[in-house]
Amino acid sequence: MFPDTATHPAIKICGITQEQQARDIISLGADALGINFWPKSKRYLPVEKASLWLPELRAETTLVAVLVNPDRPLLDLLIQESLVHILQLHGDESPTEVGQLLDAGAHVIKALQVRDRESLEQIGSFPCDTILLDAFNPGLYGGTGETFPWELAVIAQEQFPEKKIILSGGLTPANIREAILQTHPAGVDVASGVESAPGIKDLTMVQEFIEQARLA
Ligand SMILES: O=C(O)c1ccccc1N[C@@H]1O[C@H](COP(=O)(O)O)[C@@H](O)[C@H]1O
């Protein structure tokens, strides 16, 4: 379900809070958009507000809900109303919980914070086919703007060739080309690296990010 693109890793721009920015970023060539439904995020958008414009965008792009330990009512709403295409889980969700969501028909990306080879072992226990690798930062679940050693993404792909690996954490227009050249991920994901303020994207930075990602 995470988009397959022939020419470049799929590019996901995350933490969109405004309909017009969503439309602009689709026009700039992003392959997927992330909406953050975790209330403690600086990029939080209440589902009641997002549901006013997400349905119109569903046919135009891949919509991803960014979640941290979501409760059942939120999951039911997202799945039953088909507000998004994919659930991206950044919390302490277990492999069993991921399996239950897959059984319910959801498409799932499990995000894992990594800092060393040992932290890659958990990848194999999750039943979803797409894993997002993010920087390790205990207490914070994502959106930190921090990178992790990219060779871990290379090792992860070697160890788990059946998984799609999405590279994330501290990506910017300045480092995305090198990041892709070093890791050859299936996708890349950025939140803070293309913002003028939390939740407000700088469209010039988004454009540059997409251009650089496509050049790699
Ligand atoms: O962006 C957030 O605020 C956030 C909060 C909680 C979980 C995930 C979050 N965002 C995701 O974190 C990574 C890395 O973000 P950044 O580019 O380093 O700022 C990315 O996948 C975001 O979607």
Coordinates of C-alpha atoms and ligand atoms in Angstrom, one line a residue:
M1 CA 0.0 0.0 0.0
F2 CA 2.9 2.4 0.6
P3 CA 3.5 3.8 -2.9
D4 CA 5.9 2.0 -5.2
T5 CA 7.7 4.5 -7.4
A6 CA 9.9 3.4 -10.3
T7 CA 12.3 6.3 -10.2
H8 CA 12.8 7.3 -6.6
P9 CA 12.0 6.2 -3.0
A10 CA 8.4 7.2 -2.2
I11 CA 8.5 10.6 -0.6
K12 CA 6.2 11.2 2.4
I13 CA 5.8 14.7 3.9
C14 CA 4.5 14.4 7.4
G15 CA 2.7 16.6 10.0
I16 CA 0.4 18.4 7.6
T17 CA -2.2 20.5 9.4
Q18 CA -3.8 22.6 6.7
E19 CA -5.8 21.6 3.6
Q20 CA -4.2 24.1 1.3
Q21 CA -0.7 23.0 2.3
A22 CA -1.8 19.4 1.6
R23 CA -2.9 20.4 -1.9
D24 CA 0.2 22.4 -2.5
I25 CA 2.5 19.5 -1.4
I26 CA 0.6 17.1 -3.6
S27 CA 1.2 19.4 -6.5
L28 CA 4.9 19.6 -5.7
G29 CA 5.1 15.8 -6.2
A30 CA 5.0 14.2 -2.8
D31 CA 3.9 10.6 -2.9
A32 CA 2.3 10.4 0.5
L33 CA 1.1 12.9 3.2
G34 CA 1.1 12.3 7.0
I35 CA -1.4 13.7 9.4
N36 CA -0.5 13.5 13.0
F37 CA -3.4 12.3 15.3
W38 CA -1.3 12.1 18.5
P39 CA -2.6 14.9 20.8
K40 CA 0.8 15.6 22.3
S41 CA 2.5 16.2 19.0
K42 CA 3.4 19.8 18.0
R43 CA 1.8 18.7 14.7
Y44 CA -1.4 17.4 16.1
L45 CA -4.6 17.8 14.0
P46 CA -7.8 16.6 15.7
V47 CA -9.5 14.0 13.6
E48 CA -12.7 16.0 13.6
K49 CA -10.9 18.8 11.7
A50 CA -9.0 16.5 9.4
S51 CA -12.1 14.7 8.4
L52 CA -13.5 17.9 6.8
W53 CA -10.9 17.7 4.0
L54 CA -9.2 14.3 4.0
P55 CA -12.0 12.5 2.1
E56 CA -11.5 14.9 -0.9
L57 CA -7.8 14.2 -1.0
R58 CA -8.0 10.4 -0.7
A59 CA -8.1 9.9 -4.5
E60 CA -5.2 12.2 -5.1
T61 CA -2.5 10.9 -2.8
T62 CA -1.7 8.3 -0.2
L63 CA -2.8 9.5 3.2
V64 CA -1.1 8.2 6.4
A65 CA -2.3 8.6 10.0
V66 CA 0.6 9.1 12.4
L67 CA -0.4 7.6 15.7
V68 CA 1.1 6.9 19.1
N69 CA -0.6 4.2 21.2
P70 CA -4.0 5.0 19.6
D71 CA -7.1 4.1 21.5
R72 CA -9.8 1.9 20.0
P73 CA -12.3 4.6 19.2
L74 CA -9.8 6.5 17.1
L75 CA -8.7 3.4 15.3
D76 CA -12.3 2.4 14.6
L77 CA -13.0 5.8 13.3
L78 CA -10.0 5.9 11.0
I79 CA -10.6 2.3 9.7
Q80 CA -14.4 2.4 9.4
E81 CA -14.6 5.8 7.8
S82 CA -11.6 5.1 5.5
L83 CA -10.2 8.5 6.3
V84 CA -6.6 7.4 5.5
H85 CA -5.0 4.6 3.6
I86 CA -2.3 3.7 6.1
L87 CA -1.8 3.7 9.9
Q88 CA 1.8 4.6 10.9
L89 CA 2.4 3.5 14.5
H90 CA 5.1 5.3 16.5
G91 CA 4.2 4.1 20.0
D92 CA 4.7 0.9 22.0
E93 CA 2.3 -1.1 19.9
S94 CA 3.1 -4.8 20.1
P95 CA 3.5 -7.2 17.2
T96 CA 0.2 -8.8 18.3
E97 CA -1.6 -5.4 18.1
V98 CA -0.1 -4.8 14.7
G99 CA -1.4 -8.3 13.6
Q100 CA -4.9 -7.5 14.9
L101 CA -5.0 -4.3 12.8
L102 CA -3.8 -6.2 9.7
D103 CA -6.5 -8.8 10.4
A104 CA -9.1 -5.9 10.5
G105 CA -8.0 -4.9 7.0
A106 CA -5.8 -2.0 7.9
H107 CA -2.5 -1.2 6.2
V108 CA 0.2 -0.6 8.8
I109 CA 3.6 0.9 8.9
K110 CA 5.4 0.2 12.2
A111 CA 7.9 2.9 13.2
L112 CA 10.8 1.7 15.3
Q113 CA 13.5 3.9 17.0
V114 CA 16.9 2.4 16.3
R115 CA 20.3 3.2 17.8
D116 CA 22.4 0.0 17.3
R117 CA 22.4 -3.4 15.6
E118 CA 20.5 -5.0 18.5
S119 CA 17.6 -2.6 18.1
L120 CA 17.1 -4.0 14.6
E121 CA 16.2 -7.4 15.9
Q122 CA 12.6 -6.3 16.7
I123 CA 11.9 -5.7 13.0
G124 CA 11.4 -9.5 12.5
S125 CA 8.7 -9.8 15.0
F126 CA 6.3 -7.4 13.4
P127 CA 3.9 -8.9 10.8
C128 CA 3.5 -5.8 8.6
D129 CA 5.6 -5.6 5.4
T130 CA 6.7 -1.9 5.9
I131 CA 8.9 -0.7 8.7
L132 CA 9.9 2.9 9.3
L133 CA 13.2 3.5 11.0
D134 CA 13.6 6.6 13.2
A135 CA 16.1 8.1 15.6
F136 CA 16.3 6.7 19.1
N137 CA 15.0 9.2 21.7
P138 CA 13.5 7.8 24.8
G139 CA 10.4 9.6 25.9
L140 CA 9.8 11.2 22.5
Y141 CA 8.0 9.2 19.9
G142 CA 9.1 11.0 16.8
G143 CA 9.3 14.3 15.0
T144 CA 12.6 15.2 16.8
G145 CA 14.7 16.2 13.8
E146 CA 17.4 13.8 14.9
T147 CA 19.2 11.4 12.6
F148 CA 20.4 7.9 13.4
P149 CA 23.4 6.1 11.9
W150 CA 22.2 5.4 8.4
E151 CA 24.3 2.2 8.1
L152 CA 21.6 0.6 10.4
A153 CA 19.1 1.1 7.6
V154 CA 21.4 -0.8 5.2
I155 CA 21.9 -3.6 7.7
A156 CA 18.1 -3.7 8.4
Q157 CA 17.4 -4.2 4.7
E158 CA 20.1 -6.9 4.4
Q159 CA 18.7 -8.7 7.4
F160 CA 15.1 -8.4 6.5
P161 CA 15.0 -8.3 2.6
E162 CA 11.2 -9.1 2.6
K163 CA 10.5 -5.8 4.4
K164 CA 10.1 -2.3 2.8
I165 CA 12.2 0.1 4.8
I166 CA 11.3 3.7 5.1
L167 CA 14.1 6.0 6.2
S168 CA 13.2 8.8 8.6
G169 CA 14.6 11.0 11.4
G170 CA 16.3 14.4 10.8
L171 CA 16.0 14.3 7.0
T172 CA 16.3 17.7 5.3
P173 CA 16.8 19.1 1.8
A174 CA 20.5 19.2 2.6
N175 CA 21.0 15.6 3.6
I176 CA 18.2 13.7 1.8
R177 CA 20.3 13.0 -1.4
E178 CA 23.2 11.5 0.6
A179 CA 20.8 9.6 2.8
I180 CA 19.1 7.9 -0.2
L181 CA 22.5 7.2 -1.9
Q182 CA 23.7 5.5 1.3
T183 CA 20.6 3.5 2.2
H184 CA 18.5 2.9 -1.0
P185 CA 15.2 2.9 1.1
A186 CA 11.8 2.1 -0.3
G187 CA 10.6 5.5 1.1
V188 CA 11.7 8.6 3.0
D189 CA 9.7 10.5 5.5
V190 CA 10.2 14.0 6.8
A191 CA 8.4 16.2 9.3
S192 CA 10.5 18.9 11.0
G193 CA 13.1 19.2 8.3
V194 CA 10.8 21.1 5.9
E195 CA 9.0 23.4 8.3
S196 CA 8.9 27.1 9.1
A197 CA 7.1 26.3 12.4
P198 CA 5.8 23.0 13.8
G199 CA 2.9 21.9 11.6
I200 CA 3.5 24.6 9.0
K201 CA 5.5 23.5 6.0
D202 CA 7.9 25.7 4.2
L203 CA 6.9 25.0 0.6
T204 CA 10.3 26.0 -0.8
M205 CA 11.9 23.5 1.5
V206 CA 9.4 20.9 0.6
Q207 CA 10.1 21.5 -3.1
E208 CA 13.8 21.3 -2.6
F209 CA 13.5 18.1 -0.5
I210 CA 11.5 16.5 -3.3
E211 CA 13.9 17.6 -6.0
Q212 CA 16.9 16.4 -4.1
A213 CA 15.2 13.0 -3.3
R214 CA 14.5 12.5 -7.0
L215 CA 18.0 13.4 -8.0
A216 CA 19.6 10.7 -5.8
Ligands
LIG1 O1 6.1 14.8 14.0 C1 5.8 14.5 15.2 O2 5.5 15.4 16.0 C2 5.7 13.1 15.7 C3 5.2 12.9 16.9 C4 5.1 11.6 17.4 C5 5.5 10.5 16.6 C6 5.9 10.7 15.3 C7 6.1 12.0 14.8 N1 6.6 12.3 13.5 C8 7.3 11.4 12.8 O3 8.6 11.3 13.3 C9 9.5 11.0 12.2 C10 10.7 11.8 12.2 O4 10.4 13.2 12.2 P1 11.5 14.3 11.8 O5 11.6 14.4 10.3 O6 12.8 13.9 12.4 O7 10.9 15.6 12.4 C11 8.7 11.1 10.9 O8 8.4 9.7 10.6 C12 7.5 11.8 11.3 O9 6.4 11.3 10.6

